[in-house]
mmCIF file of C-alpha atoms and ligand atoms in Angstrom:
data_model
loop_
_atom_site.group_PDB
_atom_site.id
_atom_site.type_symbol
_atom_site.label_atom_id
_atom_site.label_comp_id
_atom_site.label_asym_id
_atom_site.label_seq_id
_atom_site.Cartn_x
_atom_site.Cartn_y
_atom_site.Cartn_z
ATOM 1 C CA UNK B 1 -4.562 142.496 -131.412
ATOM 2 C CA UNK B 2 -7.509 142.222 -133.255
ATOM 3 C CA UNK B 3 -8.859 145.605 -134.632
ATOM 4 C CA UNK B 4 -11.793 147.289 -132.421
ATOM 5 C CA UNK B 5 -15.318 146.159 -133.553
ATOM 6 C CA UNK B 6 -13.459 142.572 -135.058
ATOM 7 C CA UNK B 7 -16.458 139.878 -133.444
ATOM 8 C CA UNK B 8 -14.037 137.170 -134.108
ATOM 9 C CA UNK B 9 -12.123 135.901 -131.604
ATOM 10 C CA UNK B 10 -8.652 136.107 -131.067
ATOM 11 C CA UNK B 11 -6.816 133.433 -132.121
ATOM 12 C CA UNK B 12 -4.215 132.912 -129.664
ATOM 13 C CA UNK B 13 -1.330 130.484 -129.117
ATOM 14 C CA UNK B 14 0.303 129.409 -125.749
ATOM 15 C CA UNK B 15 3.729 128.703 -125.701
ATOM 16 C CA UNK B 16 4.748 127.063 -122.206
ATOM 17 C CA UNK B 17 1.402 126.202 -121.742
ATOM 18 C CA UNK B 18 1.707 124.018 -118.589
ATOM 19 C CA UNK B 19 3.831 126.248 -116.641
ATOM 20 C CA UNK B 20 2.877 129.164 -114.345
ATOM 21 C CA UNK B 21 2.110 131.568 -116.799
ATOM 22 C CA UNK B 22 0.667 129.290 -119.641
ATOM 23 C CA UNK B 23 -1.143 127.783 -117.052
ATOM 24 C CA UNK B 24 -2.843 131.183 -116.111
ATOM 25 C CA UNK B 25 -2.947 131.788 -119.843
ATOM 26 C CA UNK B 26 -5.305 128.647 -120.117
ATOM 27 C CA UNK B 27 -7.629 130.388 -117.549
ATOM 28 C CA UNK B 28 -7.991 133.617 -119.179
ATOM 29 C CA UNK B 29 -9.052 131.447 -121.997
ATOM 30 C CA UNK B 30 -11.632 129.533 -120.327
ATOM 31 C CA UNK B 31 -13.245 132.709 -118.819
ATOM 32 C CA UNK B 32 -13.198 134.176 -122.494
ATOM 33 C CA UNK B 33 -14.457 131.347 -124.547
ATOM 34 C CA UNK B 34 -16.248 134.102 -126.601
ATOM 35 C CA UNK B 35 -13.114 136.169 -127.426
ATOM 36 C CA UNK B 36 -10.272 133.499 -127.665
ATOM 37 C CA UNK B 37 -9.375 130.513 -129.321
ATOM 38 C CA UNK B 38 -6.738 128.582 -128.502
ATOM 39 C CA UNK B 39 -4.728 127.198 -131.908
ATOM 40 C CA UNK B 40 -1.658 126.459 -130.759
ATOM 41 C CA UNK B 41 -0.673 124.703 -127.241
ATOM 42 C CA UNK B 42 3.394 123.681 -126.600
ATOM 43 C CA UNK B 43 4.660 122.523 -123.225
ATOM 44 C CA UNK B 44 8.359 121.170 -122.550
ATOM 45 C CA UNK B 45 7.993 117.738 -121.453
ATOM 46 C CA UNK B 46 5.012 117.048 -119.404
ATOM 47 C CA UNK B 47 2.177 114.969 -121.865
ATOM 48 C CA UNK B 48 -0.098 114.624 -119.424
ATOM 49 C CA UNK B 49 -0.898 118.253 -118.426
ATOM 50 C CA UNK B 50 -0.590 118.955 -122.167
ATOM 51 C CA UNK B 51 -2.848 116.287 -123.229
ATOM 52 C CA UNK B 52 -5.678 117.440 -120.934
ATOM 53 C CA UNK B 53 -5.001 121.260 -122.651
ATOM 54 C CA UNK B 54 -5.866 120.027 -125.521
ATOM 55 C CA UNK B 55 -8.838 118.292 -125.220
ATOM 56 C CA UNK B 56 -9.889 120.995 -123.040
ATOM 57 C CA UNK B 57 -9.265 123.697 -125.511
ATOM 58 C CA UNK B 58 -8.744 121.956 -128.885
ATOM 59 C CA UNK B 59 -6.104 123.632 -130.604
ATOM 60 C CA UNK B 60 -5.174 123.782 -134.267
ATOM 61 C CA UNK B 61 -1.446 122.008 -133.428
ATOM 62 C CA UNK B 62 0.207 120.803 -130.061
ATOM 63 C CA UNK B 63 4.005 120.946 -129.666
ATOM 64 C CA UNK B 64 6.092 118.663 -126.830
ATOM 65 C CA UNK B 65 9.452 120.880 -127.406
ATOM 66 C CA UNK B 66 11.364 118.386 -125.193
ATOM 67 C CA UNK B 67 9.872 115.111 -124.758
ATOM 68 C CA UNK B 68 12.136 112.679 -121.981
ATOM 69 C CA UNK B 69 9.996 109.565 -123.405
ATOM 70 C CA UNK B 70 10.074 108.067 -126.665
ATOM 71 C CA UNK B 71 6.392 106.639 -126.716
ATOM 72 C CA UNK B 72 4.526 110.077 -127.653
ATOM 73 C CA UNK B 73 1.211 110.040 -129.519
ATOM 74 C CA UNK B 74 1.133 111.469 -132.978
ATOM 75 C CA UNK B 75 -2.717 112.559 -132.534
ATOM 76 C CA UNK B 76 -4.097 113.850 -128.928
ATOM 77 C CA UNK B 77 -8.168 113.691 -128.903
ATOM 78 C CA UNK B 78 -7.787 113.674 -132.630
ATOM 79 C CA UNK B 79 -5.262 117.072 -132.937
ATOM 80 C CA UNK B 80 -1.678 116.282 -133.913
ATOM 81 C CA UNK B 81 1.097 116.387 -131.458
ATOM 82 C CA UNK B 82 4.421 117.352 -132.757
ATOM 83 C CA UNK B 83 7.990 116.926 -131.190
ATOM 84 C CA UNK B 84 10.629 119.303 -131.057
ATOM 85 C CA UNK B 85 11.786 122.952 -130.685
ATOM 86 C CA UNK B 86 11.918 123.149 -134.146
ATOM 87 C CA UNK B 87 8.300 121.801 -134.439
ATOM 88 C CA UNK B 88 7.198 124.364 -132.190
ATOM 89 C CA UNK B 89 8.861 127.336 -134.344
ATOM 90 C CA UNK B 90 7.027 125.226 -137.372
ATOM 91 C CA UNK B 91 3.645 125.666 -135.561
ATOM 92 C CA UNK B 92 4.027 128.973 -134.902
ATOM 93 C CA UNK B 93 4.290 130.292 -138.360
ATOM 94 C CA UNK B 94 1.482 127.612 -139.619
ATOM 95 C CA UNK B 95 -1.316 128.567 -137.235
ATOM 96 C CA UNK B 96 0.032 132.292 -137.875
ATOM 97 C CA UNK B 97 -2.058 133.430 -134.264
ATOM 98 C CA UNK B 98 -2.844 137.114 -134.112
ATOM 99 C CA UNK B 99 -1.120 136.751 -130.558
ATOM 100 C CA UNK B 100 1.520 134.913 -129.156
ATOM 101 C CA UNK B 101 1.926 134.411 -124.897
ATOM 102 C CA UNK B 102 5.201 132.907 -124.704
ATOM 103 C CA UNK B 103 5.566 131.836 -120.845
ATOM 104 C CA UNK B 104 8.609 129.614 -121.569
ATOM 105 C CA UNK B 105 11.127 130.147 -119.153
ATOM 106 C CA UNK B 106 14.965 130.798 -119.719
ATOM 107 C CA UNK B 107 16.755 131.377 -123.055
ATOM 108 C CA UNK B 108 15.233 127.958 -124.876
ATOM 109 C CA UNK B 109 12.366 131.313 -124.925
ATOM 110 C CA UNK B 110 14.191 133.748 -127.121
ATOM 111 C CA UNK B 111 14.028 131.783 -130.479
ATOM 112 C CA UNK B 112 10.105 131.339 -130.212
ATOM 113 C CA UNK B 113 9.682 134.817 -129.337
ATOM 114 C CA UNK B 114 11.838 136.184 -132.465
ATOM 115 C CA UNK B 115 10.024 133.735 -134.786
ATOM 116 C CA UNK B 116 6.534 134.763 -133.463
ATOM 117 C CA UNK B 117 7.697 138.752 -134.295
ATOM 118 C CA UNK B 118 9.339 137.625 -138.021
ATOM 119 C CA UNK B 119 5.719 136.608 -138.471
ATOM 120 C CA UNK B 120 4.090 139.686 -138.002
ATOM 121 C CA UNK B 121 2.061 138.296 -135.162
ATOM 122 C CA UNK B 122 2.148 140.207 -131.833
ATOM 123 C CA UNK B 123 3.791 138.995 -128.870
ATOM 124 C CA UNK B 124 2.716 138.632 -125.169
ATOM 125 C CA UNK B 125 5.502 138.880 -123.768
ATOM 126 C CA UNK B 126 6.457 136.996 -120.418
ATOM 127 C CA UNK B 127 9.980 135.334 -121.331
ATOM 128 C CA UNK B 128 11.780 138.696 -120.255
ATOM 129 C CA UNK B 129 15.275 136.674 -120.800
ATOM 130 C CA UNK B 130 14.499 137.490 -124.754
ATOM 131 C CA UNK B 131 14.835 140.894 -124.050
ATOM 132 C CA UNK B 132 18.093 140.460 -121.471
ATOM 133 C CA UNK B 133 19.364 138.413 -124.050
ATOM 134 C CA UNK B 134 18.253 140.263 -126.992
ATOM 135 C CA UNK B 135 16.587 143.448 -126.651
ATOM 136 C CA UNK B 136 17.517 145.253 -130.166
ATOM 137 C CA UNK B 137 17.264 142.320 -132.283
ATOM 138 C CA UNK B 138 13.822 141.759 -131.152
ATOM 139 C CA UNK B 139 12.882 145.548 -131.464
ATOM 140 C CA UNK B 140 14.329 145.590 -134.980
ATOM 141 C CA UNK B 141 12.713 142.216 -136.115
ATOM 142 C CA UNK B 142 9.442 143.754 -134.575
ATOM 143 C CA UNK B 143 10.191 146.943 -136.658
ATOM 144 C CA UNK B 144 10.861 145.212 -139.758
ATOM 145 C CA UNK B 145 7.421 143.025 -139.529
ATOM 146 C CA UNK B 146 5.061 145.297 -137.573
ATOM 147 C CA UNK B 147 4.387 143.151 -135.276
ATOM 148 C CA UNK B 148 4.523 144.583 -131.249
ATOM 149 C CA UNK B 149 5.525 143.305 -128.160
ATOM 150 C CA UNK B 150 3.583 143.280 -125.831
ATOM 151 C CA UNK B 151 4.780 142.756 -121.873
ATOM 152 C CA UNK B 152 3.276 140.318 -119.465
ATOM 153 C CA UNK B 153 5.748 140.720 -117.049
ATOM 154 C CA UNK B 154 3.035 142.810 -113.873
ATOM 155 C CA UNK B 155 5.668 146.001 -113.498
ATOM 156 C CA UNK B 156 6.528 146.425 -117.718
ATOM 157 C CA UNK B 157 2.374 146.131 -118.004
ATOM 158 C CA UNK B 158 1.653 148.647 -115.321
ATOM 159 C CA UNK B 159 4.527 151.093 -117.335
ATOM 160 C CA UNK B 160 2.751 149.989 -120.509
ATOM 161 C CA UNK B 161 -0.747 150.985 -119.100
ATOM 162 C CA UNK B 162 0.484 154.105 -117.626
ATOM 163 C CA UNK B 163 2.408 155.416 -120.390
ATOM 164 C CA UNK B 164 -1.161 155.876 -122.390
ATOM 165 C CA UNK B 165 -1.358 159.156 -120.212
ATOM 166 C CA UNK B 166 1.516 160.849 -121.923
ATOM 167 C CA UNK B 167 3.872 160.950 -124.799
ATOM 168 C CA UNK B 168 7.463 159.056 -124.614
ATOM 169 C CA UNK B 169 9.381 162.513 -124.843
ATOM 170 C CA UNK B 170 7.321 163.756 -121.524
ATOM 171 C CA UNK B 171 8.312 160.636 -119.730
ATOM 172 C CA UNK B 172 11.203 161.872 -116.657
ATOM 173 C CA UNK B 173 11.369 158.185 -115.208
ATOM 174 C CA UNK B 174 9.805 154.974 -114.917
ATOM 175 C CA UNK B 175 9.568 153.524 -111.413
ATOM 176 C CA UNK B 176 9.783 149.725 -111.185
ATOM 177 C CA UNK B 177 8.044 148.169 -107.743
ATOM 178 C CA UNK B 178 10.001 144.928 -106.117
ATOM 179 C CA UNK B 179 8.091 142.959 -103.632
ATOM 180 C CA UNK B 180 11.590 142.542 -101.982
ATOM 181 C CA UNK B 181 11.374 138.766 -101.881
ATOM 182 C CA UNK B 182 11.025 136.240 -98.798
ATOM 183 C CA UNK B 183 14.909 137.894 -97.541
ATOM 184 C CA UNK B 184 13.968 141.569 -98.132
ATOM 185 C CA UNK B 185 13.939 142.068 -94.136
ATOM 186 C CA UNK B 186 16.817 139.398 -93.396
ATOM 187 C CA UNK B 187 20.583 140.294 -92.239
ATOM 188 C CA UNK B 188 23.636 138.892 -94.915
ATOM 189 C CA UNK B 189 24.060 136.007 -92.852
ATOM 190 C CA UNK B 190 20.626 134.950 -93.020
ATOM 191 C CA UNK B 191 20.585 134.996 -96.892
ATOM 192 C CA UNK B 192 24.161 133.626 -97.276
ATOM 193 C CA UNK B 193 22.693 130.090 -94.923
ATOM 194 C CA UNK B 194 19.017 130.367 -97.438
ATOM 195 C CA UNK B 195 17.629 126.795 -97.993
ATOM 196 C CA UNK B 196 16.651 126.499 -101.505
ATOM 197 C CA UNK B 197 13.266 125.926 -99.716
ATOM 198 C CA UNK B 198 13.243 129.134 -97.517
ATOM 199 C CA UNK B 199 14.121 131.041 -101.068
ATOM 200 C CA UNK B 200 11.294 129.702 -102.898
ATOM 201 C CA UNK B 201 8.886 131.291 -100.657
ATOM 202 C CA UNK B 202 7.470 133.846 -102.417
ATOM 203 C CA UNK B 203 5.216 136.673 -100.117
ATOM 204 C CA UNK B 204 2.496 138.154 -102.421
ATOM 205 C CA UNK B 205 3.181 136.268 -106.140
ATOM 206 C CA UNK B 206 2.971 132.802 -107.130
ATOM 207 C CA UNK B 207 5.559 131.775 -109.884
ATOM 208 C CA UNK B 208 7.526 128.982 -111.140
ATOM 209 C CA UNK B 209 10.697 128.018 -109.297
ATOM 210 C CA UNK B 210 13.039 129.814 -111.358
ATOM 211 C CA UNK B 211 11.992 133.295 -111.111
ATOM 212 C CA UNK B 212 10.699 132.899 -107.252
ATOM 213 C CA UNK B 213 14.681 132.145 -106.725
ATOM 214 C CA UNK B 214 15.813 135.389 -109.294
ATOM 215 C CA UNK B 215 12.828 137.427 -106.619
ATOM 216 C CA UNK B 216 14.590 136.593 -103.515
ATOM 217 C CA UNK B 217 18.152 137.654 -105.051
ATOM 218 C CA UNK B 218 16.536 140.561 -106.505
ATOM 219 C CA UNK B 219 18.323 138.864 -109.596
ATOM 220 C CA UNK B 220 14.587 139.162 -111.317
ATOM 221 C CA UNK B 221 14.200 142.815 -110.869
ATOM 222 C CA UNK B 222 18.037 142.933 -112.274
ATOM 223 C CA UNK B 223 16.531 141.229 -115.286
ATOM 224 C CA UNK B 224 13.435 143.384 -115.383
ATOM 225 C CA UNK B 225 15.497 146.657 -115.383
ATOM 226 C CA UNK B 226 17.199 145.658 -118.358
ATOM 227 C CA UNK B 227 13.827 144.381 -119.941
ATOM 228 C CA UNK B 228 12.532 147.739 -119.055
ATOM 229 C CA UNK B 229 15.320 149.943 -120.743
ATOM 230 C CA UNK B 230 14.337 147.422 -124.061
ATOM 231 C CA UNK B 231 10.728 147.648 -123.672
ATOM 232 C CA UNK B 232 10.887 151.790 -123.390
ATOM 233 C CA UNK B 233 13.763 152.961 -124.721
ATOM 234 C CA UNK B 234 14.700 154.761 -121.860
ATOM 235 C CA UNK B 235 18.353 155.739 -120.633
ATOM 236 C CA UNK B 236 19.420 154.158 -117.352
ATOM 237 C CA UNK B 237 19.262 156.764 -115.446
ATOM 238 C CA UNK B 238 15.536 157.271 -115.872
ATOM 239 C CA UNK B 239 15.228 154.132 -114.697
ATOM 240 C CA UNK B 240 14.640 153.534 -110.742
ATOM 241 C CA UNK B 241 13.500 150.391 -108.773
ATOM 242 C CA UNK B 242 11.843 150.858 -105.452
ATOM 243 C CA UNK B 243 11.369 148.191 -102.476
ATOM 244 C CA UNK B 244 7.582 147.685 -102.185
ATOM 245 C CA UNK B 245 6.566 144.754 -99.634
ATOM 246 C CA UNK B 246 2.669 144.861 -100.467
ATOM 247 C CA UNK B 247 2.869 144.320 -104.512
ATOM 248 C CA UNK B 248 -0.197 146.452 -105.071
ATOM 249 C CA UNK B 249 1.540 149.372 -107.037
ATOM 250 C CA UNK B 250 2.694 146.860 -110.033
ATOM 251 C CA UNK B 251 4.790 150.403 -111.439
ATOM 252 C CA UNK B 252 5.282 153.687 -111.908
ATOM 253 C CA UNK B 253 5.664 156.555 -114.829
ATOM 254 C CA UNK B 254 6.927 160.349 -113.781
ATOM 255 C CA UNK B 255 5.972 162.446 -116.608
ATOM 256 C CA UNK B 256 8.378 166.123 -116.824
ATOM 257 C CA UNK B 257 5.706 167.883 -115.654
ATOM 258 C CA UNK B 258 5.857 166.229 -111.967
ATOM 259 C CA UNK B 259 2.907 163.720 -112.055
ATOM 260 C CA UNK B 260 3.382 160.049 -111.675
ATOM 261 C CA UNK B 261 0.742 157.836 -113.246
ATOM 262 C CA UNK B 262 0.477 154.235 -111.114
ATOM 263 C CA UNK B 263 -1.026 150.978 -112.082
ATOM 264 C CA UNK B 264 -2.457 149.425 -108.890
ATOM 265 C CA UNK B 265 -4.517 146.128 -108.080
ATOM 266 C CA UNK B 266 -4.235 142.418 -106.905
ATOM 267 C CA UNK B 267 -0.811 140.976 -107.097
ATOM 268 C CA UNK B 268 -2.773 138.076 -109.897
ATOM 269 C CA UNK B 269 -0.799 137.413 -112.863
ATOM 270 C CA UNK B 270 -4.043 137.140 -114.521
ATOM 271 C CA UNK B 271 -4.715 140.372 -114.934
ATOM 272 C CA UNK B 272 -1.835 141.663 -116.837
ATOM 273 C CA UNK B 273 -2.143 138.451 -118.972
ATOM 274 C CA UNK B 274 -5.750 139.387 -120.253
ATOM 275 C CA UNK B 275 -4.721 142.783 -121.145
ATOM 276 C CA UNK B 276 -1.627 141.980 -122.867
ATOM 277 C CA UNK B 277 -4.048 140.006 -124.660
ATOM 278 C CA UNK B 278 -7.525 142.691 -124.530
ATOM 279 C CA UNK B 279 -5.398 145.317 -125.148
ATOM 280 C CA UNK B 280 -6.107 148.062 -125.810
ATOM 281 C CA UNK B 281 -9.711 147.469 -125.081
ATOM 282 C CA UNK B 282 -10.283 145.956 -121.467
ATOM 283 C CA UNK B 283 -12.519 143.271 -121.131
ATOM 284 C CA UNK B 284 -14.786 142.676 -117.898
ATOM 285 C CA UNK B 285 -13.525 140.145 -115.521
ATOM 286 C CA UNK B 286 -14.483 138.118 -111.911
ATOM 287 C CA UNK B 287 -11.191 139.043 -110.884
ATOM 288 C CA UNK B 288 -11.361 140.369 -107.041
ATOM 289 C CA UNK B 289 -11.188 144.306 -106.916
ATOM 290 C CA UNK B 290 -8.182 146.346 -104.771
ATOM 291 C CA UNK B 291 -10.249 147.196 -100.915
ATOM 292 C CA UNK B 292 -7.880 149.857 -100.056
ATOM 293 C CA UNK B 293 -9.140 150.684 -97.031
ATOM 294 C CA UNK B 294 -8.745 147.262 -95.909
ATOM 295 C CA UNK B 295 -4.940 147.194 -97.032
ATOM 296 C CA UNK B 296 -4.324 150.415 -94.420
ATOM 297 C CA UNK B 297 -0.709 151.736 -95.870
ATOM 298 C CA UNK B 298 1.319 150.776 -98.975
ATOM 299 C CA UNK B 299 5.455 150.991 -98.261
ATOM 300 C CA UNK B 300 7.921 152.293 -99.991
ATOM 301 C CA UNK B 301 11.799 152.227 -99.589
ATOM 302 C CA UNK B 302 15.234 152.039 -101.127
ATOM 303 C CA UNK B 303 16.502 149.083 -102.363
ATOM 304 C CA UNK B 304 20.156 147.603 -100.538
ATOM 305 C CA UNK B 305 22.519 147.016 -102.761
ATOM 306 C CA UNK B 306 24.549 145.647 -100.575
ATOM 307 C CA UNK B 307 22.339 142.954 -98.994
ATOM 308 C CA UNK B 308 21.016 142.512 -102.727
ATOM 309 C CA UNK B 309 24.505 142.845 -105.257
ATOM 310 C CA UNK B 310 22.385 141.377 -108.234
ATOM 311 C CA UNK B 311 20.742 144.414 -108.846
ATOM 312 C CA UNK B 312 23.349 146.507 -109.109
ATOM 313 C CA UNK B 313 24.613 143.968 -112.255
ATOM 314 C CA UNK B 314 21.493 145.331 -114.012
ATOM 315 C CA UNK B 315 22.929 148.962 -114.698
ATOM 316 C CA UNK B 316 26.473 147.745 -115.596
ATOM 317 C CA UNK B 317 24.760 145.395 -118.403
ATOM 318 C CA UNK B 318 22.798 148.769 -119.381
ATOM 319 C CA UNK B 319 26.044 150.633 -119.559
ATOM 320 C CA UNK B 320 28.054 148.552 -121.307
ATOM 321 C CA UNK B 321 25.110 146.676 -123.539
ATOM 322 C CA UNK B 322 26.419 144.544 -126.248
ATOM 323 C CA UNK B 323 25.831 140.747 -125.324
ATOM 324 C CA UNK B 324 26.741 140.951 -121.598
ATOM 325 C CA UNK B 325 23.162 141.453 -121.056
ATOM 326 C CA UNK B 326 23.038 137.586 -122.239
ATOM 327 C CA UNK B 327 26.012 136.874 -119.810
ATOM 328 C CA UNK B 328 24.059 138.234 -117.323
ATOM 329 C CA UNK B 329 21.095 135.986 -117.652
ATOM 330 C CA UNK B 330 23.281 132.288 -118.594
ATOM 331 C CA UNK B 331 25.068 133.034 -116.120
ATOM 332 C CA UNK B 332 22.422 133.465 -113.073
ATOM 333 C CA UNK B 333 20.155 130.169 -115.177
ATOM 334 C CA UNK B 334 23.559 127.761 -114.392
ATOM 335 C CA UNK B 335 23.686 129.483 -110.844
ATOM 336 C CA UNK B 336 19.916 129.317 -109.955
ATOM 337 C CA UNK B 337 19.871 125.545 -111.290
ATOM 338 C CA UNK B 338 23.131 124.949 -108.342
ATOM 339 C CA UNK B 339 21.578 127.039 -105.940
ATOM 340 C CA UNK B 340 18.230 124.637 -106.130
ATOM 341 C CA UNK B 341 20.451 121.656 -105.968
ATOM 342 C CA UNK B 342 22.244 122.411 -102.929
ATOM 343 C CA UNK B 343 25.669 122.827 -104.662
ATOM 344 C CA UNK B 344 26.331 126.683 -103.943
ATOM 345 C CA UNK B 345 24.770 129.367 -101.450
ATOM 346 C CA UNK B 346 22.646 132.126 -102.342
ATOM 347 C CA UNK B 347 24.643 134.897 -102.435
ATOM 348 C CA UNK B 348 27.041 133.006 -105.005
ATOM 349 C CA UNK B 349 24.856 133.397 -107.498
ATOM 350 C CA UNK B 350 25.651 136.762 -107.921
ATOM 351 C CA UNK B 351 28.791 136.267 -107.276
ATOM 352 C CA UNK B 352 29.212 134.182 -110.033
ATOM 353 C CA UNK B 353 27.321 136.234 -112.226
ATOM 354 C CA UNK B 354 29.748 139.178 -111.764
ATOM 355 C CA UNK B 355 32.602 137.049 -112.371
ATOM 356 C CA UNK B 356 31.106 135.712 -116.041
ATOM 357 C CA UNK B 357 30.724 139.275 -116.403
ATOM 358 C CA UNK B 358 33.810 139.960 -115.895
ATOM 359 C CA UNK B 359 35.583 137.616 -118.212
ATOM 360 C CA UNK B 360 32.872 138.633 -121.115
ATOM 361 C CA UNK B 361 34.758 139.808 -124.372
ATOM 362 C CA UNK B 362 31.646 142.535 -124.972
ATOM 363 C CA UNK B 363 30.206 142.658 -128.803
ATOM 364 C CA UNK B 364 27.554 144.278 -130.086
ATOM 365 C CA UNK B 365 24.066 142.128 -129.680
ATOM 366 C CA UNK B 366 22.688 142.580 -133.295
ATOM 367 C CA UNK B 367 23.662 138.998 -134.145
ATOM 368 C CA UNK B 368 21.960 136.380 -133.204
ATOM 369 C CA UNK B 369 24.878 133.630 -133.343
ATOM 370 C CA UNK B 370 26.487 136.659 -131.060
ATOM 371 C CA UNK B 371 24.063 136.398 -128.583
ATOM 372 C CA UNK B 372 24.115 132.331 -128.404
ATOM 373 C CA UNK B 373 27.791 132.213 -128.256
ATOM 374 C CA UNK B 374 27.742 134.490 -125.259
ATOM 375 C CA UNK B 375 24.958 132.884 -123.970
ATOM 376 C CA UNK B 376 26.786 129.422 -124.157
ATOM 377 C CA UNK B 377 30.597 130.455 -123.081
ATOM 378 C CA UNK B 378 29.092 131.944 -119.816
ATOM 379 C CA UNK B 379 27.079 128.932 -119.477
ATOM 380 C CA UNK B 380 30.364 126.705 -119.507
ATOM 381 C CA UNK B 381 32.450 128.787 -117.757
ATOM 382 C CA UNK B 382 29.906 128.937 -115.265
ATOM 383 C CA UNK B 383 29.518 125.454 -114.818
ATOM 384 C CA UNK B 384 33.515 125.271 -114.596
ATOM 385 C CA UNK B 385 33.566 127.474 -111.605
ATOM 386 C CA UNK B 386 30.664 124.793 -109.874
ATOM 387 C CA UNK B 387 32.082 122.149 -109.962
HETATM 388 MG MG1 LIG M 401 7.581 140.893 -112.789
#
């Protein structure tokens, strides 16, 4: 965040810049050339799209965290291109951006989130896994340096915006909406025989493959419930989920006086991405406005935990706390990869995650080592069960 009235552009880092969130962040940056200056770009493996973004945005530094090729140029368009996960952390420190958009997928985004907070930079967080694995550590690190965590996840961005309408002590409940994914109306039998291709067809949102599978099992909503608890510091009984097939109401906050505020908009991740960078200001855009009359109706219903047991696991994590969130996340990442590789059925993802949680000896999640150890042990176990 840059103080209001300050006209210098926001120095922006985009981690995971070739993924779905990263490339949409670069679209926002391209639309706001006077307000945003991209100072750091990173990607995991894909040199070609990274090099093209380097040429367009001319950051101070770029990083390829996990190159598969030995033959990576040291300079692209005269800009240093570094390699390795450590180089990404060092680049966050050396460029010291105002805002870091973390669009990395999965547990590998955690260290970059922590480094951003240690540096006192604003973290625009799309990597929800950081909060699921290490919510307490993320919050205490932010408190120490005064860094802020602004959610990019559309539901949490909605809640963050609605919370501007009242004080924390006045919140009765937060209500996360869920599209329900491609199997919202499917029978248990149909879900059991779902193919990866069917799971990758989200009706409303364009996202990367991992999160799209998570949306089809409602594991994405489970991760978001845990993320919400960590971001907004509310007990489990004040967090609810409602299925909303149209994905127009992005989430809601009910206050103690019975008033409920909702944030609405067309499903477009560029809106919460831009808000995470611009807040507390709002910038004009060319985004498609909402046309409620042509939509006609909005629908809501309770989620079915029998067909989507993953969602129930989130509330167990909230009850038991500690490193159980890291276990849920790690087990899910391994199981989703196995499903996408055709090795297991879709319902087996939640079964394996629950089994990993049953096998876990819970410990407090205040130290990074304990979190990473829980993550590693859960991955090893689930790998073993799959093969
Ligand atoms: Mg979301």
